[in-house]
PDB file of C-alpha atoms in Angstrom:
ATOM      1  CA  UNK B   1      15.459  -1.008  41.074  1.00 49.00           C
ATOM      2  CA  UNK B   2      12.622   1.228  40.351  1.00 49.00           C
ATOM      3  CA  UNK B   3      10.728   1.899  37.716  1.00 44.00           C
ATOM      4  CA  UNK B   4      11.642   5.630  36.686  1.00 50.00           C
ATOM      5  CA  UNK B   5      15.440   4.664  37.367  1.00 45.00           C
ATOM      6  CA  UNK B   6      15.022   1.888  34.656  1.00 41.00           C
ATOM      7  CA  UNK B   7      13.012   3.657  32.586  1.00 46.00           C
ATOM      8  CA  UNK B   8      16.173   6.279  32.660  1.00 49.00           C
ATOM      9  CA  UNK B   9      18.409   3.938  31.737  1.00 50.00           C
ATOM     10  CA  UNK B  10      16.999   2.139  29.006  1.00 49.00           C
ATOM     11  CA  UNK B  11      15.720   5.211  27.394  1.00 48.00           C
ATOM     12  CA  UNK B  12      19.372   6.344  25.998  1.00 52.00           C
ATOM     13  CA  UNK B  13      19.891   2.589  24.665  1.00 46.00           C
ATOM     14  CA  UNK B  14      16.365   2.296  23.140  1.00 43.00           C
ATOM     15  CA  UNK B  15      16.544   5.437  21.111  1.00 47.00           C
ATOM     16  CA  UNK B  16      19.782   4.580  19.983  1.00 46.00           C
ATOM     17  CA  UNK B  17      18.626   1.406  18.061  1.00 44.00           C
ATOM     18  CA  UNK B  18      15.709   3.336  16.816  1.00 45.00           C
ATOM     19  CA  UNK B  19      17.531   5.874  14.990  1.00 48.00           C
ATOM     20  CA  UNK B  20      20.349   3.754  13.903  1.00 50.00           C
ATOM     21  CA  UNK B  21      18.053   1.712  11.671  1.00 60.00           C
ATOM     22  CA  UNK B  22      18.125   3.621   8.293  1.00 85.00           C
ATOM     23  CA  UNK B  23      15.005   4.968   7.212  1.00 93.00           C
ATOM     24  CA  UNK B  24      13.447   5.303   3.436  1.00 93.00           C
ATOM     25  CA  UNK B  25      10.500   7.593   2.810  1.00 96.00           C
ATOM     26  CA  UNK B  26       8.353   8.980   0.134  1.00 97.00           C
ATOM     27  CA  UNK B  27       4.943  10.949  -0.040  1.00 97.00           C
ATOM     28  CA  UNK B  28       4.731  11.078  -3.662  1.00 97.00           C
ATOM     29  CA  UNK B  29       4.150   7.373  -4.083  1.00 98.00           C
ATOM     30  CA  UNK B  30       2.252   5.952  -7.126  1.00 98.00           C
ATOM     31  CA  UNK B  31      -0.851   3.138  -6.430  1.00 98.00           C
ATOM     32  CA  UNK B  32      -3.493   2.301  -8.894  1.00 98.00           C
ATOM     33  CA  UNK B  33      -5.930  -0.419  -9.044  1.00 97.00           C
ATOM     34  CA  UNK B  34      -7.952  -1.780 -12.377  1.00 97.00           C
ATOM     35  CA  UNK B  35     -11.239  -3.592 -12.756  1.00 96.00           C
ATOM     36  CA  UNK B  36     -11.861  -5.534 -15.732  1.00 95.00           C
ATOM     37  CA  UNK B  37     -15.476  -6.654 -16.070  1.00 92.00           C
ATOM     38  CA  UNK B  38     -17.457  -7.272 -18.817  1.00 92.00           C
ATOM     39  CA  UNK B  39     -19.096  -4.305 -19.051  1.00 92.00           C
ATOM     40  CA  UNK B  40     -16.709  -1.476 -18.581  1.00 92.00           C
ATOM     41  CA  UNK B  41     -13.260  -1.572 -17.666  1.00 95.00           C
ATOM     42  CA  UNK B  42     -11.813   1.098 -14.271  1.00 96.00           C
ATOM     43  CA  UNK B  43      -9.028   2.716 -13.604  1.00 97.00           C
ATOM     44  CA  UNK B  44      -8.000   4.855 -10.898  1.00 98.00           C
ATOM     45  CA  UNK B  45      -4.235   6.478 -10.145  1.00 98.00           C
ATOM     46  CA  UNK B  46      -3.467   7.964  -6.955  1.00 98.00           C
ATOM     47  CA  UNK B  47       0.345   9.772  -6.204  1.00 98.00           C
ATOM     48  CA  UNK B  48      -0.246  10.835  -2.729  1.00 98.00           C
ATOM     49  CA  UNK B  49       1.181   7.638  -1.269  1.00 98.00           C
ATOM     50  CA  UNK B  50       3.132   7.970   2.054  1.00 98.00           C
ATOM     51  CA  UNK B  51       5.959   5.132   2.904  1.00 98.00           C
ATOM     52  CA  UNK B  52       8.273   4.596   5.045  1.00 97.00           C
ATOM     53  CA  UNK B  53      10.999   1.362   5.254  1.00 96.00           C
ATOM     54  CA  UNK B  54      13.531   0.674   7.802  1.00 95.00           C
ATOM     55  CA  UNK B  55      16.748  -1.022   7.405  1.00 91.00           C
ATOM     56  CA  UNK B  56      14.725  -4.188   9.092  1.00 94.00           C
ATOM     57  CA  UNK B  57      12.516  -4.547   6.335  1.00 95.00           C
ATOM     58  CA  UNK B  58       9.701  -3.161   8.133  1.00 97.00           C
ATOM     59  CA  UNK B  59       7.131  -1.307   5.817  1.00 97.00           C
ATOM     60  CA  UNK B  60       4.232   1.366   6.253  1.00 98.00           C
ATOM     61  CA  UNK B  61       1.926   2.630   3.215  1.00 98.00           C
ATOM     62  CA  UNK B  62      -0.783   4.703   3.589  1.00 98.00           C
ATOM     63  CA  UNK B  63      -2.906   6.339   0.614  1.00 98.00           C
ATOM     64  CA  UNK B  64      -6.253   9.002   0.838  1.00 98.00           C
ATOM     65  CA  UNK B  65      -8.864   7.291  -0.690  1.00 98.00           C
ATOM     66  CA  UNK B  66     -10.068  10.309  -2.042  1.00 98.00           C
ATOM     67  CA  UNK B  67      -7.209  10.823  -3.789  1.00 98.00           C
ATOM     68  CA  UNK B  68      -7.419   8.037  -6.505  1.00 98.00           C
ATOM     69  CA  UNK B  69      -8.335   9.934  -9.560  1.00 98.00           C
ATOM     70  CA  UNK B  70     -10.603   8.509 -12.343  1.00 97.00           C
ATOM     71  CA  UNK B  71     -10.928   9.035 -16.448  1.00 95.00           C
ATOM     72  CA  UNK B  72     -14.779   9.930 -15.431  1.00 94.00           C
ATOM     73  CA  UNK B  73     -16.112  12.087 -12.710  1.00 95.00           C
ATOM     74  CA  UNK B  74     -18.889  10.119 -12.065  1.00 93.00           C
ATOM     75  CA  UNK B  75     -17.047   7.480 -11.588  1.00 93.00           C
ATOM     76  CA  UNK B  76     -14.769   9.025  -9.247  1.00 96.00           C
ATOM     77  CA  UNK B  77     -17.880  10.119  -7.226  1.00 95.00           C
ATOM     78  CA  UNK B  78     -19.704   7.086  -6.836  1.00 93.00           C
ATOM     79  CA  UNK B  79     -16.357   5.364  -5.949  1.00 95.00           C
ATOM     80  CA  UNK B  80     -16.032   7.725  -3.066  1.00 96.00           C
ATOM     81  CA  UNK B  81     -19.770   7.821  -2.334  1.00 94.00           C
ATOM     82  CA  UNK B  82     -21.250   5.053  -2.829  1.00 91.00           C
ATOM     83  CA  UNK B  83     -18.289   1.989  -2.298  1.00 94.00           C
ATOM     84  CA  UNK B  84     -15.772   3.500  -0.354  1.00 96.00           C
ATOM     85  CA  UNK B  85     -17.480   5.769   1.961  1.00 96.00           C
ATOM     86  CA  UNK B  86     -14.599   7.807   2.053  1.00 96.00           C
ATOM     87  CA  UNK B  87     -15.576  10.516   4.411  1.00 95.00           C
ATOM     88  CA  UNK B  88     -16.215   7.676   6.853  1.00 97.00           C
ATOM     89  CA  UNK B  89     -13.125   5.758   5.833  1.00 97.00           C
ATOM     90  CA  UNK B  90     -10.223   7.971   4.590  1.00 97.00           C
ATOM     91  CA  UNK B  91      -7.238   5.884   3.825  1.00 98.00           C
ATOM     92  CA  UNK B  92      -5.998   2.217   3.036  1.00 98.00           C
ATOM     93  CA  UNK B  93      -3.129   1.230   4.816  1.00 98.00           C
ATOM     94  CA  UNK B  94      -0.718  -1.539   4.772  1.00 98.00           C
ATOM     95  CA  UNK B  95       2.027  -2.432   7.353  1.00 98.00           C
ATOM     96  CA  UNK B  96       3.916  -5.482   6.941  1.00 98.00           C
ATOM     97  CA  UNK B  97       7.394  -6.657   6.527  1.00 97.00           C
ATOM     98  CA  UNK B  98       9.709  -7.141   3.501  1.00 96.00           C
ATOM     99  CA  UNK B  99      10.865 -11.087   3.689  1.00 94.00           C
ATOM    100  CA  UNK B 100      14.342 -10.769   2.218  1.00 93.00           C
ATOM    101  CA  UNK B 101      15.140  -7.408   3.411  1.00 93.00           C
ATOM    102  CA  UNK B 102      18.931  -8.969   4.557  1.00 92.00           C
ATOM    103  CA  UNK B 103      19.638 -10.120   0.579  1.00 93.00           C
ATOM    104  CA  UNK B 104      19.076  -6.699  -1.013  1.00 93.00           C
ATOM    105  CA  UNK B 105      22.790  -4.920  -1.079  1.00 91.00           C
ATOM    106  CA  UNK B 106      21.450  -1.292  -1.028  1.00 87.00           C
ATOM    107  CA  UNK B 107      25.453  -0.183  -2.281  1.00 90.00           C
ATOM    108  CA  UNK B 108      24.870  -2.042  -5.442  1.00 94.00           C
ATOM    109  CA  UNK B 109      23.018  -1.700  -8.736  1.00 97.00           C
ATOM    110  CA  UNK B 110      20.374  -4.256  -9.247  1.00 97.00           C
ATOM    111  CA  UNK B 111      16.849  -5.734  -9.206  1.00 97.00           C
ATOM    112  CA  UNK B 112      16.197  -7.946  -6.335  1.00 97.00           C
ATOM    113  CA  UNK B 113      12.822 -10.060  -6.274  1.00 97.00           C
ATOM    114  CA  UNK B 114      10.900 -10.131  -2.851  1.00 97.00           C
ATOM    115  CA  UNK B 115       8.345 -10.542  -0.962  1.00 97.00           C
ATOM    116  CA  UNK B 116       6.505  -8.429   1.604  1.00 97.00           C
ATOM    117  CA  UNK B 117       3.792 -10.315   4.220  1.00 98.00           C
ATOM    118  CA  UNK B 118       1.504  -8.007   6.531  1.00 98.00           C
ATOM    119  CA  UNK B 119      -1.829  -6.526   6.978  1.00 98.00           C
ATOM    120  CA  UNK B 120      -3.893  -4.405   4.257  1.00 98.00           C
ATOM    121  CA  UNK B 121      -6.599  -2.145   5.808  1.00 98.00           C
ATOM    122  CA  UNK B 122      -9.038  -0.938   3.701  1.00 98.00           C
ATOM    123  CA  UNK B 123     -12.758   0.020   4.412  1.00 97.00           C
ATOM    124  CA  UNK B 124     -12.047  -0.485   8.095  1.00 97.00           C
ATOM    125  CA  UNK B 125     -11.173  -4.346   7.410  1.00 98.00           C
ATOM    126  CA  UNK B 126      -7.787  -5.710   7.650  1.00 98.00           C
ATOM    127  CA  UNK B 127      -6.630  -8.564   5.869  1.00 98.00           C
ATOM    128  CA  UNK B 128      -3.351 -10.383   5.817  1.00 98.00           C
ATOM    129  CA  UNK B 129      -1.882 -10.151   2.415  1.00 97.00           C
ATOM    130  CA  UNK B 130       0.587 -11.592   0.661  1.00 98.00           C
ATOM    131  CA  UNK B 131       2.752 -10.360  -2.208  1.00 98.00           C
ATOM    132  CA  UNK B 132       5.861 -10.745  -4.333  1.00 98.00           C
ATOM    133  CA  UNK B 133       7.372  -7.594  -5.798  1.00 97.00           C
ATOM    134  CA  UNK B 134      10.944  -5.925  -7.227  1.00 97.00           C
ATOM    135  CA  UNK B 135      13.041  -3.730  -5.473  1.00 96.00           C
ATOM    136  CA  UNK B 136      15.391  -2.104  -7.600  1.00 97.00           C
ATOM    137  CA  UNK B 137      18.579  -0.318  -6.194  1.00 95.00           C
ATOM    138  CA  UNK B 138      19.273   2.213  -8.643  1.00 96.00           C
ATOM    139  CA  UNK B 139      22.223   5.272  -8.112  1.00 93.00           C
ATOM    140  CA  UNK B 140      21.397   5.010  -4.143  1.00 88.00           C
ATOM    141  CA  UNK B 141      17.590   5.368  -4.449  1.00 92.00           C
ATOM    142  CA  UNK B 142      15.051   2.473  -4.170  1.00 94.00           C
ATOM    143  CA  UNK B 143      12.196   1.442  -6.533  1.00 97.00           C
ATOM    144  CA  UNK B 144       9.666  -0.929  -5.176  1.00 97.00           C
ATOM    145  CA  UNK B 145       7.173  -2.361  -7.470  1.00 98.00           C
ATOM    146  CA  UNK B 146       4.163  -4.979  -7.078  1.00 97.00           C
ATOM    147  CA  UNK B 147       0.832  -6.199  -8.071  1.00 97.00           C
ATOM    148  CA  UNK B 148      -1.620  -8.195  -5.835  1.00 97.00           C
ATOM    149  CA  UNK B 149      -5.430  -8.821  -5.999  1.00 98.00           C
ATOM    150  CA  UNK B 150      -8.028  -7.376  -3.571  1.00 98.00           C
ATOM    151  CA  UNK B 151     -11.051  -9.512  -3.410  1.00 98.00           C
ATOM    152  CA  UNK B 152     -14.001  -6.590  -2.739  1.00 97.00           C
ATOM    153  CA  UNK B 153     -16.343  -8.515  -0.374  1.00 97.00           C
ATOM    154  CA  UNK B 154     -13.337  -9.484   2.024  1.00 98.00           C
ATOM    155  CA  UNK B 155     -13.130  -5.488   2.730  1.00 98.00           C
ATOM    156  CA  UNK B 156     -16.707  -5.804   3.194  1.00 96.00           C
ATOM    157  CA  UNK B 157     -17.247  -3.385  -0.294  1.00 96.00           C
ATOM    158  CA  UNK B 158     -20.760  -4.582  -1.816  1.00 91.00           C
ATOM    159  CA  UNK B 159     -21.759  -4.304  -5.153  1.00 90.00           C
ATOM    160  CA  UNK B 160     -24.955  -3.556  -6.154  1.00 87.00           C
ATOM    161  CA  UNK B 161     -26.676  -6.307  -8.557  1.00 88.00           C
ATOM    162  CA  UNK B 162     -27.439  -4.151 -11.343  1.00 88.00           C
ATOM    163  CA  UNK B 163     -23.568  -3.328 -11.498  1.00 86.00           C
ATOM    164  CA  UNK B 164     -21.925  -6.893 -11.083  1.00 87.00           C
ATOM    165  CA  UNK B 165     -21.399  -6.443 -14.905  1.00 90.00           C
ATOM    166  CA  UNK B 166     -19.523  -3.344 -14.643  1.00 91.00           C
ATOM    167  CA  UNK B 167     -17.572  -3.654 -11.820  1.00 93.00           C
ATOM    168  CA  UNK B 168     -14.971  -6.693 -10.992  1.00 95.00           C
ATOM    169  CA  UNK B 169     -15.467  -8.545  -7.971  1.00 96.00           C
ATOM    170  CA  UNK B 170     -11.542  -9.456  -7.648  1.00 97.00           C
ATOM    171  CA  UNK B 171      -8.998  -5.670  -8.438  1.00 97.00           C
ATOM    172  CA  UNK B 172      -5.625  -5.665  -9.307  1.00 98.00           C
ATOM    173  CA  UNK B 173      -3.445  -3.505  -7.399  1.00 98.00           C
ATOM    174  CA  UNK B 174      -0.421  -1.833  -8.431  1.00 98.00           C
ATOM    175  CA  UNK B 175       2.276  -0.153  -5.473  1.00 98.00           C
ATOM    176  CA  UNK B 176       5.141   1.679  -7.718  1.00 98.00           C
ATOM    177  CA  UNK B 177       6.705   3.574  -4.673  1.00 98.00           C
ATOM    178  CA  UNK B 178      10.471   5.629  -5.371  1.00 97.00           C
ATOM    179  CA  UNK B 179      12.747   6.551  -2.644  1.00 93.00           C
TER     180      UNK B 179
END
């Protein structure tokens, strides 16, 4: 059998199982990270988060850097400028898998604690993380919560001596994303 005959044939079945998987999105998601240091404490909220789950558990998030607003301008500029290098690398994304997709009844009401394994890419690094989060089934739309720690030099983000006391070398992480 040739190829473009098989092709052919497999095409119908293939896009069949693609679109029967049921698919969650959102573009308004909420992510923010703090810093506590001795020094000064950082905050920064960003809700131009784009996800998308499948039925399957798998998950895709992907946030603009520069779209993580600050209390301080400054801040917000040297973030961009200085840590980031946002016009050089735009967006953190992360693109994993939800563990216990199968035990979450999306037809009823209730709070189901997970976890979701894959790889965060941030600063052009990847990294395999690792957390445990909610997802709350709520009147047919989905809630998905977590909190995990980003360790700065392991996305290859250097901080400058003078400002080890003002910036954390460890950020918590915060995904609140509402389908």
């Amino acid at each position: 059998m040739n190829t473009k005959l098989l092709v052919a044939l497999l095409l119908p079945v293939l896009a069949t199982i693609l679109c029967a998987q049921e698919k969650l999105v959102t573009r308004t998601g909420h992510i923010w990270f703090y810093s506590h240091a001795p020094l000064e404490d950082i905050e920064a909220h960003s809700h131009q988060a784009a996800a998308i789950i499948t039925s399957k558990g798998t998950i895709a998030v992907m946030v603009p850097i520069m779209s993580f607003e600050f209390k301080k301008a400054l801040m917000q500029e040297h973030f961009n400028e200085n840590y980031m290098e946002s016009s050089k690398y735009s967006k953190a994304t992360f693109n994993g898998n939800i563990k216990n997709i199968q035990e979450i009844d999306t037809k009823r009401n209730g709070i189901y604690n997970t976890t979701v394994e894959g790889e965060l890419t941030i600063h052009n690094v990847t990294n395999p993380v690792k957390a445990d989060g909610t997802v709350e089934v709520r009147d047919g739309k989905y809630f998905i919560k977590s909190t995990f720690k980003v360790r700065l030099k392991d996305y290859n983000i250097a901080i400058e001596n003078r400002l080890v006391n003002n910036i954390a070398p460890i950020i918590d992480v915060n995904v609140d994303l509402k389908f």
